[in-house]
Coordinates of C-alpha atoms in Angstrom, one line a residue:
X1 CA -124.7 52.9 82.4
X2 CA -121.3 55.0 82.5
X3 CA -119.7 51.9 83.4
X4 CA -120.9 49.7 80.8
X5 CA -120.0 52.4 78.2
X6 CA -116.6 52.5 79.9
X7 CA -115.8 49.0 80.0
X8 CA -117.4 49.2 76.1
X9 CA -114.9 51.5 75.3
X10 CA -111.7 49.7 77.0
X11 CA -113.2 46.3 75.2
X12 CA -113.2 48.1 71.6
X13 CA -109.7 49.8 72.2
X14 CA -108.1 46.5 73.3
X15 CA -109.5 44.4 69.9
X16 CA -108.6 47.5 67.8
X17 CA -104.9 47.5 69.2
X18 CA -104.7 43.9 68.9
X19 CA -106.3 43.4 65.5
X20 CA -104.3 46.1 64.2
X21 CA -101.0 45.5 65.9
X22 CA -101.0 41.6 65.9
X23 CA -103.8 40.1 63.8
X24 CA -103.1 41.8 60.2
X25 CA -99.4 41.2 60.4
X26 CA -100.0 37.7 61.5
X27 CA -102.5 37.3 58.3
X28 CA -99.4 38.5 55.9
X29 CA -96.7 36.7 58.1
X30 CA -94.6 40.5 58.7
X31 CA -93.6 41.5 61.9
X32 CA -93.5 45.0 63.2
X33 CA -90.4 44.5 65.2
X34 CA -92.2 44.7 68.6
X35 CA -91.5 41.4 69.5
X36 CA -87.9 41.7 68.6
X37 CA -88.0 44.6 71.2
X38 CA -89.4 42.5 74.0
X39 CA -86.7 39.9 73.5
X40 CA -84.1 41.6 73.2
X41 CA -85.3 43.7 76.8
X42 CA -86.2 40.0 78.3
X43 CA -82.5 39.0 77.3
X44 CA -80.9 41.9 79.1
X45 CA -83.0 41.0 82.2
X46 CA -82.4 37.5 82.4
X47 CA -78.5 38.6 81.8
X48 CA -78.5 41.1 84.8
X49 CA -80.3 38.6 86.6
X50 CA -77.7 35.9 86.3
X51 CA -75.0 38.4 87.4
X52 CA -76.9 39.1 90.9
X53 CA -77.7 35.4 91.3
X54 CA -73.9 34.6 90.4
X55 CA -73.2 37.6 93.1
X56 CA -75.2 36.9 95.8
X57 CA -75.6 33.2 96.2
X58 CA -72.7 31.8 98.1
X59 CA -70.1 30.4 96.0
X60 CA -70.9 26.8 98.0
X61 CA -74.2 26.5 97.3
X62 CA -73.8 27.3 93.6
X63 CA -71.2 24.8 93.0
X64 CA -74.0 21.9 95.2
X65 CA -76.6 22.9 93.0
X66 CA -74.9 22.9 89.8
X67 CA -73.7 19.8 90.3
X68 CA -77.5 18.5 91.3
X69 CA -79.1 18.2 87.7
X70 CA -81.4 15.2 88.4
X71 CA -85.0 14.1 90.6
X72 CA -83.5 13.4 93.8
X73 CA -81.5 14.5 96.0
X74 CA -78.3 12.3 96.3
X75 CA -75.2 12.4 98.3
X76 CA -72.3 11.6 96.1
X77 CA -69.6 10.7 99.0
X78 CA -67.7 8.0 98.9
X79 CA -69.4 4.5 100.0
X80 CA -66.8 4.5 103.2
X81 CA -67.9 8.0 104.6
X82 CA -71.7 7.2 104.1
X83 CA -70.9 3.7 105.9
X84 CA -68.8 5.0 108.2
X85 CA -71.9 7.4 110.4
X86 CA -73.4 4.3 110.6
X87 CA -71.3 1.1 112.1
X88 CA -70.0 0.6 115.7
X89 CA -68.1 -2.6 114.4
X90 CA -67.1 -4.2 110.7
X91 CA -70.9 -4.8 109.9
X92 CA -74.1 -4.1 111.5
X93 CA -77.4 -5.1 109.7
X94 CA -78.2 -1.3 109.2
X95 CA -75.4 -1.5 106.7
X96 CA -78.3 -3.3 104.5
X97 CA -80.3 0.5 104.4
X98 CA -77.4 2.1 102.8
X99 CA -77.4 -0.5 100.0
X100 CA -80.8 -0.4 99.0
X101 CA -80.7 3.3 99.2
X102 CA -78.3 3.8 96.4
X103 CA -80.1 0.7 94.6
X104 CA -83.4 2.7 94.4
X105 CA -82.0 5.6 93.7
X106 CA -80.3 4.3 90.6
X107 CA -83.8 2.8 89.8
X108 CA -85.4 5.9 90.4
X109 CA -83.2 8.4 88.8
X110 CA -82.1 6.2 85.3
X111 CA -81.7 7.8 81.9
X112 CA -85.0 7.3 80.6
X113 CA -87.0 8.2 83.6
X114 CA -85.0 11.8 83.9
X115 CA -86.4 12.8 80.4
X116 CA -89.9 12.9 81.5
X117 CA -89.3 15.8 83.9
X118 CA -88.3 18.9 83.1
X119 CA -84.4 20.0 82.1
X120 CA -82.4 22.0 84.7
X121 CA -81.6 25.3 83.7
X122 CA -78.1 26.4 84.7
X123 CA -79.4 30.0 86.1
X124 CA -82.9 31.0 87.3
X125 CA -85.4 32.6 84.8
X126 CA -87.4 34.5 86.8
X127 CA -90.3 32.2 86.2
X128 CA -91.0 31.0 89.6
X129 CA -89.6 30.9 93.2
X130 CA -90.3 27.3 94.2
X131 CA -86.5 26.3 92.6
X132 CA -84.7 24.8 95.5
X133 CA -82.1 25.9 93.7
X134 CA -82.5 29.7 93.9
X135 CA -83.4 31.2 97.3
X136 CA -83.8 35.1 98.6
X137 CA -81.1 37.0 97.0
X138 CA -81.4 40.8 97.0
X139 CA -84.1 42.7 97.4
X140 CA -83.6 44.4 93.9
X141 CA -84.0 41.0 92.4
X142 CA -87.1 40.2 94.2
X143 CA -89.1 43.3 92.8
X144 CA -88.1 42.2 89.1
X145 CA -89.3 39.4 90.0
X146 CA -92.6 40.8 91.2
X147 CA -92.7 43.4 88.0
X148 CA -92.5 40.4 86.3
X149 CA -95.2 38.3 87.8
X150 CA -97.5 41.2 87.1
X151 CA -96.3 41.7 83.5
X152 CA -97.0 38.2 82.7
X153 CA -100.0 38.0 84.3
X154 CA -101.7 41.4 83.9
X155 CA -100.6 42.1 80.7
X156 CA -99.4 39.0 78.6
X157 CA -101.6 36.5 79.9
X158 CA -105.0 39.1 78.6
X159 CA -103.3 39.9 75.5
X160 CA -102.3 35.6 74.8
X161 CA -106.1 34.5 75.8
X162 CA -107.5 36.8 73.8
X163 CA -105.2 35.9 70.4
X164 CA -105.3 32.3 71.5
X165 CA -109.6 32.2 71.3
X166 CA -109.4 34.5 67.9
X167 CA -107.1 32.1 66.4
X168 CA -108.9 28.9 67.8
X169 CA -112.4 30.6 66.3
X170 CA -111.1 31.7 63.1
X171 CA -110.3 28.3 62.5
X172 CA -113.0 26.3 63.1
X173 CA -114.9 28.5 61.3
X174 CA -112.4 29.1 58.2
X175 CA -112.2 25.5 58.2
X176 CA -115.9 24.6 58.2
X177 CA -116.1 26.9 55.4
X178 CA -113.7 26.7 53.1
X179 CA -115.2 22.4 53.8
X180 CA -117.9 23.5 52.3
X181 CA -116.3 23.9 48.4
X182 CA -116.4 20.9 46.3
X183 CA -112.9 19.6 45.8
X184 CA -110.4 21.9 43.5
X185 CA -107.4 23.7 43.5
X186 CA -109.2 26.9 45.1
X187 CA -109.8 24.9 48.2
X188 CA -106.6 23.2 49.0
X189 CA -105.1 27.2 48.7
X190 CA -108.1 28.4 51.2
X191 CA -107.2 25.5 53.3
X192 CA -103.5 26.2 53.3
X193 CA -104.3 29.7 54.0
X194 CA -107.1 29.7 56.9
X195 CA -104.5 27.0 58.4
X196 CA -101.0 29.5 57.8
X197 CA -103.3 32.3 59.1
X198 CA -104.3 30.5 62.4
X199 CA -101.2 28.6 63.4
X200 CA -99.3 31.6 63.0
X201 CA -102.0 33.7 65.0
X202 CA -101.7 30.6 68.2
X203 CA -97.8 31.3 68.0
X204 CA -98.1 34.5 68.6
X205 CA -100.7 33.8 71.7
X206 CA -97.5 32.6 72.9
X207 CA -94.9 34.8 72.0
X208 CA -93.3 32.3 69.9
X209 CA -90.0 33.0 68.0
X210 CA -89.1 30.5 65.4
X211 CA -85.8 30.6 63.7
X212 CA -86.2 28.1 60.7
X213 CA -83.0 26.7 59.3
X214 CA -82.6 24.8 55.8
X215 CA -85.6 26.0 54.3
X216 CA -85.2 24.2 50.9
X217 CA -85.7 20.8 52.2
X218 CA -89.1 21.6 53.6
X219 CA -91.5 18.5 53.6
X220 CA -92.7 18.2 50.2
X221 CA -96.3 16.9 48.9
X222 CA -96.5 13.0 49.0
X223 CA -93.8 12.6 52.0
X224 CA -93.6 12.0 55.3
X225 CA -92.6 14.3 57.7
X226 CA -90.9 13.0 60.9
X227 CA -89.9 14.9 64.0
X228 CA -89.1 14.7 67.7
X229 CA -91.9 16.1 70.3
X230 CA -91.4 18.0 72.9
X231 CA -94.8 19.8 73.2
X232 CA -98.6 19.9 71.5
X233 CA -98.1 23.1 70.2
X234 CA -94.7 21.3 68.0
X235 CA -98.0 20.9 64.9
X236 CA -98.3 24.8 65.3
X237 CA -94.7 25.5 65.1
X238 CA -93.9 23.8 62.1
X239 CA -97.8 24.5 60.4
X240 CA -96.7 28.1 61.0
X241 CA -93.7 27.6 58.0
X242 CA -95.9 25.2 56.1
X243 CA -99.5 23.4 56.3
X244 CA -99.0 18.8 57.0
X245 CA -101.5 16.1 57.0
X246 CA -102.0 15.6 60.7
X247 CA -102.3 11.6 62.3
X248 CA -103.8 11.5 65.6
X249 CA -106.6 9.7 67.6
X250 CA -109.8 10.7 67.3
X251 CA -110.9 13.3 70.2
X252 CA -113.9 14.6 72.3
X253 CA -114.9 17.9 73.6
X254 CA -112.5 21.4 72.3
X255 CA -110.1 19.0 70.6
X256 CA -113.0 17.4 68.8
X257 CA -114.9 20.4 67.4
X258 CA -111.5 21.4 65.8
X259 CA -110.8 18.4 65.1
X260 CA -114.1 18.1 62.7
X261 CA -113.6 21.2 61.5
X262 CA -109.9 20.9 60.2
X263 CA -110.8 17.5 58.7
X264 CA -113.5 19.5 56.2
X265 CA -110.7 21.4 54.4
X266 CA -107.7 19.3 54.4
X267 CA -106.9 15.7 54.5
X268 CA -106.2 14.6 57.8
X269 CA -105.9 11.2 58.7
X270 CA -107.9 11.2 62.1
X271 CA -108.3 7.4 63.8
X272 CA -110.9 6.2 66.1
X273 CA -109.3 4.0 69.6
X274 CA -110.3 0.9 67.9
X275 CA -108.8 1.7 64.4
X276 CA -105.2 2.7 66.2
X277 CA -104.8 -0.6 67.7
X278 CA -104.7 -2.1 64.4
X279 CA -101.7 -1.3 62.9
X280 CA -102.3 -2.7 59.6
X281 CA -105.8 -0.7 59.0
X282 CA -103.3 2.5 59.8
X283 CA -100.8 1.7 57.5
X284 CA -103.1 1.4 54.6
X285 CA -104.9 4.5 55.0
X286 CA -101.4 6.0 55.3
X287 CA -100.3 4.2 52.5
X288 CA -103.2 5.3 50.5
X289 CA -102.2 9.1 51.6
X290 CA -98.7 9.2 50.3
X291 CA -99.7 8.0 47.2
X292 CA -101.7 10.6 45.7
X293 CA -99.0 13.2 45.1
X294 CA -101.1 16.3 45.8
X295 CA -102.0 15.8 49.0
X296 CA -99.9 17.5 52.4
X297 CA -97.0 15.7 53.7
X298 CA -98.0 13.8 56.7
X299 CA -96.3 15.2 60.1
X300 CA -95.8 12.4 62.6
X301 CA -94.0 12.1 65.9
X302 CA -92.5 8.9 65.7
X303 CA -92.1 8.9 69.7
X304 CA -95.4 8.5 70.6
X305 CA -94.7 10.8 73.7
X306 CA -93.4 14.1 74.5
X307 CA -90.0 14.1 75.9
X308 CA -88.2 17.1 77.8
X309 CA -86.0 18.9 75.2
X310 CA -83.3 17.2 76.2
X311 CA -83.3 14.0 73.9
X312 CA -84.4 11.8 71.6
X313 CA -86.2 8.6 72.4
X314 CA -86.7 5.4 70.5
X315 CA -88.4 5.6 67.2
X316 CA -91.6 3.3 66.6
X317 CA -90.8 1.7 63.0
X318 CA -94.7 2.3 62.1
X319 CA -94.1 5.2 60.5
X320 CA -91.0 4.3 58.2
X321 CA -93.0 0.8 57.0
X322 CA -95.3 2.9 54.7
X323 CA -92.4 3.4 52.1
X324 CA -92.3 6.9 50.6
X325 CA -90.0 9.8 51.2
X326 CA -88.9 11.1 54.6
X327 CA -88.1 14.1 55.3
X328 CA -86.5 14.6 59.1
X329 CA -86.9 17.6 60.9
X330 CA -85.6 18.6 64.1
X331 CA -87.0 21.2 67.0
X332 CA -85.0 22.5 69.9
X333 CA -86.8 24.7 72.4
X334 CA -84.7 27.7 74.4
X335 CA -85.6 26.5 78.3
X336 CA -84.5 30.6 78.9
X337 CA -87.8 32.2 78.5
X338 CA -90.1 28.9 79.0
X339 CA -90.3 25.7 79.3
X340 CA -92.3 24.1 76.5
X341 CA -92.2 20.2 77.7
X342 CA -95.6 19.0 78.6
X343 CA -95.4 16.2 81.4
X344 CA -98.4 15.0 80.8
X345 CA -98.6 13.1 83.9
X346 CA -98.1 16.6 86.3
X347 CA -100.4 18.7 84.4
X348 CA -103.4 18.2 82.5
X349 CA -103.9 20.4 79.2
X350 CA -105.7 23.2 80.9
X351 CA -102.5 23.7 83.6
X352 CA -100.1 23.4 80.8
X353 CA -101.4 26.3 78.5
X354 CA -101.7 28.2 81.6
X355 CA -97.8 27.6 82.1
X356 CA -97.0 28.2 78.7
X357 CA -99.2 31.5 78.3
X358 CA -98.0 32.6 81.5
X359 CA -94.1 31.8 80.7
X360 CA -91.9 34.7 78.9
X361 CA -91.8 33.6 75.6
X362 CA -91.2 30.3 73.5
X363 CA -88.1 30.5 71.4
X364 CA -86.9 27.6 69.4
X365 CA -85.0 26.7 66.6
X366 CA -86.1 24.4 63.6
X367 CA -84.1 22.6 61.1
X368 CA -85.1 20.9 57.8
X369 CA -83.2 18.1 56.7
X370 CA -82.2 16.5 53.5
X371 CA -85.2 13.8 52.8
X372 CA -84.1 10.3 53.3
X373 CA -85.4 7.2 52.3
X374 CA -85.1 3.5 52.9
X375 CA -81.9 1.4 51.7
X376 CA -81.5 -1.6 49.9
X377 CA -81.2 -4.5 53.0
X378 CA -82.5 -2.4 55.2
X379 CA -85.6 -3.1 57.5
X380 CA -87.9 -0.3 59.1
X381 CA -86.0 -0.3 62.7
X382 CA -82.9 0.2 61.3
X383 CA -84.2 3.1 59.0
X384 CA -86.2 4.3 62.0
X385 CA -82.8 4.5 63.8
X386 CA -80.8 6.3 61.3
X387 CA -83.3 8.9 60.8
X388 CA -83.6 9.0 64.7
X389 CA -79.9 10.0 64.8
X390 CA -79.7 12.6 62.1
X391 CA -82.2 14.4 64.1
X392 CA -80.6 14.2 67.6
X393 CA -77.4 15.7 65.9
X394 CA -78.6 17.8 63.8
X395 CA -81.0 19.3 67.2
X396 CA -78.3 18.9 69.8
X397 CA -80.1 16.3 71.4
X398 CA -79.2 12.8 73.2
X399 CA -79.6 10.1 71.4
X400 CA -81.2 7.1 73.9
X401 CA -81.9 3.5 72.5

């Protein structure tokens, strides 16, 4: 009995700490300035940590590894040297294996592939000791690295679960709610609020700093709001600066109860498989979106994919067929405190929340840009392309073809 009354006790003092510390000043969008603290400590660490790394590793091996950014492991030396281990005489047939090495290797390791794995930072982040790049080093460093692992884990990860399933809750419910009103102003506010509320609520499950730059050419009712994608959690980043009209495929399961729910209060534009192969049945419910004036700017990701921070990929012209106004927006992620790409293909959603929720922080920057719109002579691609290269300027990114 003393136990359960304990553990009561520890369960209502957490909630009261986090409600009052986290929850209200999410609900009002203030900060208290405790997050500002923990970055600017988690700056200093990582800072001192690159200064023992710098120290300690052997000038050599810095220098190798710098220089290896990509998936493999390949040896740069001229074609003579690599040849030269190998041949008795002018040619030998095991000459062949040297050839088809480097062929699959610049197969392997092309432009496009290296953008669906994650970017290489240029120091270690004390996120994880599996980096080829960063072996033992001092013993100092190894037990920040430990105090860290238990921070993140013991302390964070709690705390991030527990904001994570209030904000999740609070918003199927808000939503199913406030979906309840007949249609009028009143309810597109309580939407817009029970979605600000939420989103921002999920950021800070994740320790999320957003610096937002250009704020007077935010997305504006009856546009279309296009952006690169780096993560999922790119919809709550910008919904936490603004509420959008979401596009997606139809889900099952978490995604779908939410999904139901959101779709109550605010117009999204949710597709079944079948409807999202035809192109032209998606262009006219978008088409029939942008046109009432009062309704949310639509957010798409004209990518299709989430690509690693480091670029920007082709644009599919579906988006920038509808007409209307776009406005461009573009999000950079700080690979410092966390890496934010989702490789689909290495982790499913479950492992990649985990990674996030148990990564330092995610720090980004977003920029609005000025809305553009379609010229005279101009066809959809080549819009889709210009608006495709504001962004990867504007974000710092690589613009790939």
């Amino acid at each position: 009995m003393e136990g359960a009354e304990l553990a009561g006790k520890i369960l209502s003092t957490w909630l009261t700490l986090v409600l009052g510390f986290i929850l209200l000043p999410s609900v009002f969008g203030v900060s208290l300035g405790i997050s500002e603290i923990y970055m600017k400590i988690l700056v200093k660490t990582l800072e001192w940590a690159t200064i023992r790394i710098e120290k300690g590793a052997p000038k050599e091996l810095t220098l190798k590894n710098s220089a290896s950014v990509g998936i493999i492991q390949r040896d740069e030396s001229p074609m003579e040297k690599g040849l030269s281990g190998l041949r008795g005489r002018d040619f030998e047939l095991s000459d062949v294996f040297y050839f088809s090495k480097k062929g699959l290797e610049a197969i392997v390791e092309d432009e496009v592939t290296q953008r669906f794995s994650s970017e290489e930072l240029v120091s270690w982040n004390l996120l994880t000791r599996t980096n080829v790049n960063f072996h033992y080093i001092s013993l100092r460093l190894t037990m920040v690295w430990v105090l860290g692992v238990i921070v993140r884990y013991c302390v964070l990860l709690p705390l991030r679960v527990t904001l994570a399933f209030i904000g999740i809750s609070l918003l199927v419910i808000g939503t199913t709610l406030v979906g309840q009103l007949p249609d009028s102003s009143l309810k597109n506010w309580l939407s817009e609020l029970v979605h600000l509320t939420c989103c921002r609520i999920c950021v800070r499950a994740l320790s999320g700093t957003i610096h937002y730059h250009n704020k007077q050419y935010r997305p504006q009712k009856g546009g279309i709001c296009v952006a690169n994608h780096t993560s999922p959690i790119d919809v709550l980043i910008l919904t936490t600066d603004g509420c959008y009209a979401m596009v997606g495929q139809v889900h099952g399961g978490l995604m779908g109860i939410i999904q139901r729910a959101m779709v109550k209060a605010c117009p999204h534009v949710w597709f079944e498989r079948s409807e999202m192969k035809d192109r032209h049945l998606v262009t006219k419910r978008l088409k029939e979106h942008i046109a009432d004036k009062k309704k949310l700017p639509i957010l798409i990701f004209p990518e299709g994919t989430c690509i690693n921070n480091t670029s920007v990929m082709m644009f599919k012209k579906g988006s920038f067929e509808i007409g209307g106004t776009i406005h461009p927006v573009a999000i950079k992620y700080n690979p410092q405190f966390g890496d934010a790409f989702w490789n689909s293909s290495k982790y499913n959603m479950v492992s990649y929340l985990l990674r996030m929720m148990t990564s330092w922080a995610i720090v980004c920057d977003v920029w609005y840009m000025p809305p553009m719109t379609r010229e005279v002579g101009e066809d959809a691609v080549q819009f889709a392309n210009r608006v495709k290269s504001a962004i990867a300027r504007q974000g710092g990114l690589t613009e790939l073809p």
